Amino acid sequence: MFPFVLWIGGSLLIVPAIVALVFASMTFVSLMMIPGIVVLVSLVFLSTRMRNPKPTSSVKREGKDASIESWWYRRSQEQLQQFDRRLAQKTRKPLALWSVEDVVAELIASGMEEYVATVREHRIDGSVWMQLTEENWRDDLGVYKLGDRKRLMALFHRLGGE
């Protein structure tokens, strides 16, 4: 006998219905007041809920949606990319066995296309690259930009050089 149980805004309002039934059991006149009491209690309950809404799973940060779903998607994409990098490193042949074209492909993948012609001209394969110093890049190969020399050396170390 719960005719006054209401489903409003996703909330099951059992407590107001029980309160209304208690009042109804007191007198017959109270029976006429039950719908009003239920509505009043429900409105009070809903108004407090509107003032203190439940936190949502979506948070706005710097104008971007940072919902759990998009976070999970980004996270799984990052993990896939990391897995691909590790797999490529494990299946890659040792640096000493690289051909000139392997070195060229790595330079292109690293965004250092401007040195492809130099590498081809000087026939720098993996074994030669392993012997190059920063001074060789500058003096012998004409890489005068300090940042580029540092990036080339860092790339060498990242690929398994010593």
PDB file of C-alpha atoms in Angstrom:
ATOM      1  CA  MET A   1       0.000   0.000   0.000  1.00  0.00           C
ATOM      2  CA  PHE A   2       2.396   2.651  -1.229  1.00  0.00           C
ATOM      3  CA  PRO A   3       0.300   4.783  -3.525  1.00  0.00           C
ATOM      4  CA  PHE A   4       2.372   7.831  -2.630  1.00  0.00           C
ATOM      5  CA  VAL A   5       5.771   6.514  -3.656  1.00  0.00           C
ATOM      6  CA  LEU A   6       6.916   8.937  -6.312  1.00  0.00           C
ATOM      7  CA  TRP A   7       9.586   8.734  -8.944  1.00  0.00           C
ATOM      8  CA  ILE A   8      10.739  12.306  -9.523  1.00  0.00           C
ATOM      9  CA  GLY A   9      13.958  13.330 -11.207  1.00  0.00           C
ATOM     10  CA  GLY A  10      15.500   9.906 -10.859  1.00  0.00           C
ATOM     11  CA  SER A  11      14.919   9.779  -7.071  1.00  0.00           C
ATOM     12  CA  LEU A  12      12.652   7.316  -5.377  1.00  0.00           C
ATOM     13  CA  LEU A  13      10.882   9.243  -2.640  1.00  0.00           C
ATOM     14  CA  ILE A  14       9.890   6.525  -0.187  1.00  0.00           C
ATOM     15  CA  VAL A  15      10.437   8.560   2.979  1.00  0.00           C
ATOM     16  CA  PRO A  16       7.841  11.211   2.107  1.00  0.00           C
ATOM     17  CA  ALA A  17       5.354   8.471   1.298  1.00  0.00           C
ATOM     18  CA  ILE A  18       5.916   6.768   4.658  1.00  0.00           C
ATOM     19  CA  VAL A  19       5.528  10.086   6.472  1.00  0.00           C
ATOM     20  CA  ALA A  20       2.300  10.686   4.599  1.00  0.00           C
ATOM     21  CA  LEU A  21       0.958   7.258   5.531  1.00  0.00           C
ATOM     22  CA  VAL A  22       1.710   7.886   9.207  1.00  0.00           C
ATOM     23  CA  PHE A  23      -0.261  11.124   9.054  1.00  0.00           C
ATOM     24  CA  ALA A  24      -3.054   9.353   7.216  1.00  0.00           C
ATOM     25  CA  SER A  25      -3.429   6.786   9.931  1.00  0.00           C
ATOM     26  CA  MET A  26      -4.102   9.516  12.492  1.00  0.00           C
ATOM     27  CA  THR A  27      -7.346  10.902  11.104  1.00  0.00           C
ATOM     28  CA  PHE A  28      -9.503  10.883   8.033  1.00  0.00           C
ATOM     29  CA  VAL A  29      -8.942  14.621   7.590  1.00  0.00           C
ATOM     30  CA  SER A  30      -5.215  13.973   7.393  1.00  0.00           C
ATOM     31  CA  LEU A  31      -5.949  11.679   4.472  1.00  0.00           C
ATOM     32  CA  MET A  32      -6.945  14.699   2.435  1.00  0.00           C
ATOM     33  CA  MET A  33      -3.661  16.405   3.279  1.00  0.00           C
ATOM     34  CA  ILE A  34      -1.440  13.525   2.149  1.00  0.00           C
ATOM     35  CA  PRO A  35      -0.976  14.630  -1.477  1.00  0.00           C
ATOM     36  CA  GLY A  36      -0.077  18.139  -0.341  1.00  0.00           C
ATOM     37  CA  ILE A  37       2.386  16.851   2.236  1.00  0.00           C
ATOM     38  CA  VAL A  38       3.991  14.488  -0.268  1.00  0.00           C
ATOM     39  CA  VAL A  39       4.338  17.279  -2.806  1.00  0.00           C
ATOM     40  CA  LEU A  40       5.740  19.663  -0.180  1.00  0.00           C
ATOM     41  CA  VAL A  41       8.298  17.166   1.139  1.00  0.00           C
ATOM     42  CA  SER A  42       9.237  16.172  -2.409  1.00  0.00           C
ATOM     43  CA  LEU A  43       9.796  19.799  -3.402  1.00  0.00           C
ATOM     44  CA  VAL A  44      11.962  20.409  -0.336  1.00  0.00           C
ATOM     45  CA  PHE A  45      13.959  17.275  -1.093  1.00  0.00           C
ATOM     46  CA  LEU A  46      14.404  18.201  -4.752  1.00  0.00           C
ATOM     47  CA  SER A  47      15.329  21.801  -3.981  1.00  0.00           C
ATOM     48  CA  THR A  48      18.126  20.677  -1.637  1.00  0.00           C
ATOM     49  CA  ARG A  49      19.266  18.246  -4.289  1.00  0.00           C
ATOM     50  CA  MET A  50      19.367  21.026  -6.889  1.00  0.00           C
ATOM     51  CA  ARG A  51      21.454  23.194  -4.564  1.00  0.00           C
ATOM     52  CA  ASN A  52      23.898  20.332  -3.893  1.00  0.00           C
ATOM     53  CA  PRO A  53      24.039  18.334  -7.114  1.00  0.00           C
ATOM     54  CA  LYS A  54      26.010  15.117  -7.248  1.00  0.00           C
ATOM     55  CA  PRO A  55      29.431  15.498  -8.833  1.00  0.00           C
ATOM     56  CA  THR A  56      29.474  14.442 -12.443  1.00  0.00           C
ATOM     57  CA  SER A  57      32.091  12.336 -14.158  1.00  0.00           C
ATOM     58  CA  SER A  58      32.797  15.130 -16.624  1.00  0.00           C
ATOM     59  CA  VAL A  59      35.004  18.016 -15.570  1.00  0.00           C
ATOM     60  CA  LYS A  60      35.812  20.994 -17.772  1.00  0.00           C
ATOM     61  CA  ARG A  61      39.492  21.857 -17.847  1.00  0.00           C
ATOM     62  CA  GLU A  62      40.775  24.615 -20.059  1.00  0.00           C
ATOM     63  CA  GLY A  63      37.755  24.300 -22.322  1.00  0.00           C
ATOM     64  CA  LYS A  64      38.323  20.614 -22.989  1.00  0.00           C
ATOM     65  CA  ASP A  65      36.119  17.734 -21.929  1.00  0.00           C
ATOM     66  CA  ALA A  66      37.991  15.609 -19.434  1.00  0.00           C
ATOM     67  CA  SER A  67      35.354  12.933 -18.954  1.00  0.00           C
ATOM     68  CA  ILE A  68      36.296   9.488 -17.800  1.00  0.00           C
ATOM     69  CA  GLU A  69      35.518   8.036 -21.217  1.00  0.00           C
ATOM     70  CA  SER A  70      37.779  10.432 -23.090  1.00  0.00           C
ATOM     71  CA  TRP A  71      40.467   9.987 -20.427  1.00  0.00           C
ATOM     72  CA  TRP A  72      40.247   6.212 -20.824  1.00  0.00           C
ATOM     73  CA  TYR A  73      40.436   6.535 -24.610  1.00  0.00           C
ATOM     74  CA  ARG A  74      43.479   8.815 -24.420  1.00  0.00           C
ATOM     75  CA  ARG A  75      45.121   6.536 -21.858  1.00  0.00           C
ATOM     76  CA  SER A  76      44.571   3.429 -23.971  1.00  0.00           C
ATOM     77  CA  GLN A  77      45.886   5.251 -27.064  1.00  0.00           C
ATOM     78  CA  GLU A  78      49.016   6.249 -25.141  1.00  0.00           C
ATOM     79  CA  GLN A  79      49.494   2.665 -23.979  1.00  0.00           C
ATOM     80  CA  LEU A  80      49.136   1.385 -27.543  1.00  0.00           C
ATOM     81  CA  GLN A  81      51.698   3.895 -28.803  1.00  0.00           C
ATOM     82  CA  GLN A  82      54.071   2.973 -25.990  1.00  0.00           C
ATOM     83  CA  PHE A  83      53.616  -0.713 -26.815  1.00  0.00           C
ATOM     84  CA  ASP A  84      54.312  -0.014 -30.499  1.00  0.00           C
ATOM     85  CA  ARG A  85      57.516   1.855 -29.587  1.00  0.00           C
ATOM     86  CA  ARG A  86      58.708  -0.972 -27.334  1.00  0.00           C
ATOM     87  CA  LEU A  87      57.870  -3.568 -29.966  1.00  0.00           C
ATOM     88  CA  ALA A  88      59.734  -1.588 -32.611  1.00  0.00           C
ATOM     89  CA  GLN A  89      62.769  -1.341 -30.333  1.00  0.00           C
ATOM     90  CA  LYS A  90      62.772  -5.057 -29.591  1.00  0.00           C
ATOM     91  CA  THR A  91      62.308  -6.103 -33.206  1.00  0.00           C
ATOM     92  CA  ARG A  92      64.705  -3.482 -34.583  1.00  0.00           C
ATOM     93  CA  LYS A  93      68.038  -4.815 -35.716  1.00  0.00           C
ATOM     94  CA  PRO A  94      71.100  -3.625 -33.794  1.00  0.00           C
ATOM     95  CA  LEU A  95      72.340  -0.158 -34.679  1.00  0.00           C
ATOM     96  CA  ALA A  96      75.651  -1.536 -35.953  1.00  0.00           C
ATOM     97  CA  LEU A  97      73.757  -3.458 -38.668  1.00  0.00           C
ATOM     98  CA  TRP A  98      71.738  -0.500 -39.948  1.00  0.00           C
ATOM     99  CA  SER A  99      72.048   0.512 -43.565  1.00  0.00           C
ATOM    100  CA  VAL A 100      72.230   4.109 -44.763  1.00  0.00           C
ATOM    101  CA  GLU A 101      68.509   3.919 -45.598  1.00  0.00           C
ATOM    102  CA  ASP A 102      67.705   2.720 -42.059  1.00  0.00           C
ATOM    103  CA  VAL A 103      69.504   5.777 -40.685  1.00  0.00           C
ATOM    104  CA  VAL A 104      67.671   8.004 -43.190  1.00  0.00           C
ATOM    105  CA  ALA A 105      64.296   6.515 -42.199  1.00  0.00           C
ATOM    106  CA  GLU A 106      65.023   7.169 -38.516  1.00  0.00           C
ATOM    107  CA  LEU A 107      66.047  10.767 -39.233  1.00  0.00           C
ATOM    108  CA  ILE A 108      62.804  11.334 -41.140  1.00  0.00           C
ATOM    109  CA  ALA A 109      60.762   9.731 -38.343  1.00  0.00           C
ATOM    110  CA  SER A 110      62.506  12.025 -35.844  1.00  0.00           C
ATOM    111  CA  GLY A 111      61.780  15.161 -37.864  1.00  0.00           C
ATOM    112  CA  MET A 112      65.373  15.791 -38.912  1.00  0.00           C
ATOM    113  CA  GLU A 113      64.872  15.542 -42.677  1.00  0.00           C
ATOM    114  CA  GLU A 114      67.342  18.329 -43.415  1.00  0.00           C
ATOM    115  CA  TYR A 115      70.244  15.956 -42.655  1.00  0.00           C
ATOM    116  CA  VAL A 116      69.105  13.155 -44.972  1.00  0.00           C
ATOM    117  CA  ALA A 117      71.219  14.467 -47.866  1.00  0.00           C
ATOM    118  CA  THR A 118      74.295  14.720 -45.610  1.00  0.00           C
ATOM    119  CA  VAL A 119      73.839  11.170 -44.328  1.00  0.00           C
ATOM    120  CA  ARG A 120      73.447   9.832 -47.860  1.00  0.00           C
ATOM    121  CA  GLU A 121      76.351  11.904 -49.210  1.00  0.00           C
ATOM    122  CA  HIS A 122      78.732  10.669 -46.504  1.00  0.00           C
ATOM    123  CA  ARG A 123      77.255   7.139 -46.532  1.00  0.00           C
ATOM    124  CA  ILE A 124      76.597   7.093 -42.799  1.00  0.00           C
ATOM    125  CA  ASP A 125      75.231   3.704 -41.844  1.00  0.00           C
ATOM    126  CA  GLY A 126      74.705   2.369 -38.325  1.00  0.00           C
ATOM    127  CA  SER A 127      78.300   1.356 -37.703  1.00  0.00           C
ATOM    128  CA  VAL A 128      79.611   4.766 -38.816  1.00  0.00           C
ATOM    129  CA  TRP A 129      76.955   6.581 -36.788  1.00  0.00           C
ATOM    130  CA  MET A 130      78.148   4.720 -33.693  1.00  0.00           C
ATOM    131  CA  GLN A 131      81.601   6.270 -34.150  1.00  0.00           C
ATOM    132  CA  LEU A 132      80.480   9.853 -34.715  1.00  0.00           C
ATOM    133  CA  THR A 133      81.099  12.427 -32.020  1.00  0.00           C
ATOM    134  CA  GLU A 134      79.504  15.802 -31.606  1.00  0.00           C
ATOM    135  CA  GLU A 135      82.641  17.340 -33.104  1.00  0.00           C
ATOM    136  CA  ASN A 136      82.333  15.077 -36.168  1.00  0.00           C
ATOM    137  CA  TRP A 137      78.764  16.275 -36.713  1.00  0.00           C
ATOM    138  CA  ARG A 138      79.931  19.889 -36.500  1.00  0.00           C
ATOM    139  CA  ASP A 139      83.326  19.887 -38.205  1.00  0.00           C
ATOM    140  CA  ASP A 140      83.094  17.061 -40.736  1.00  0.00           C
ATOM    141  CA  LEU A 141      79.382  16.942 -41.554  1.00  0.00           C
ATOM    142  CA  GLY A 142      78.505  20.623 -41.249  1.00  0.00           C
ATOM    143  CA  VAL A 143      75.834  20.369 -38.553  1.00  0.00           C
ATOM    144  CA  TYR A 144      76.459  23.790 -36.998  1.00  0.00           C
ATOM    145  CA  LYS A 145      73.287  24.126 -34.973  1.00  0.00           C
ATOM    146  CA  LEU A 146      74.011  23.071 -31.403  1.00  0.00           C
ATOM    147  CA  GLY A 147      70.436  21.958 -30.799  1.00  0.00           C
ATOM    148  CA  ASP A 148      70.468  19.697 -33.844  1.00  0.00           C
ATOM    149  CA  ARG A 149      73.793  18.136 -32.835  1.00  0.00           C
ATOM    150  CA  LYS A 150      72.418  17.466 -29.357  1.00  0.00           C
ATOM    151  CA  ARG A 151      69.237  15.962 -30.855  1.00  0.00           C
ATOM    152  CA  LEU A 152      71.266  13.725 -33.172  1.00  0.00           C
ATOM    153  CA  MET A 153      73.385  12.494 -30.271  1.00  0.00           C
ATOM    154  CA  ALA A 154      70.289  11.958 -28.102  1.00  0.00           C
ATOM    155  CA  LEU A 155      68.666  10.019 -30.938  1.00  0.00           C
ATOM    156  CA  PHE A 156      71.800   7.892 -31.212  1.00  0.00           C
ATOM    157  CA  HIS A 157      71.705   7.103 -27.468  1.00  0.00           C
ATOM    158  CA  ARG A 158      67.959   6.427 -27.549  1.00  0.00           C
ATOM    159  CA  LEU A 159      68.438   3.926 -30.376  1.00  0.00           C
ATOM    160  CA  GLY A 160      70.899   1.901 -28.373  1.00  0.00           C
ATOM    161  CA  GLY A 161      74.168   3.710 -28.891  1.00  0.00           C
ATOM    162  CA  GLU A 162      76.642   4.098 -26.068  1.00  0.00           C
TER     163      GLU A 162
END
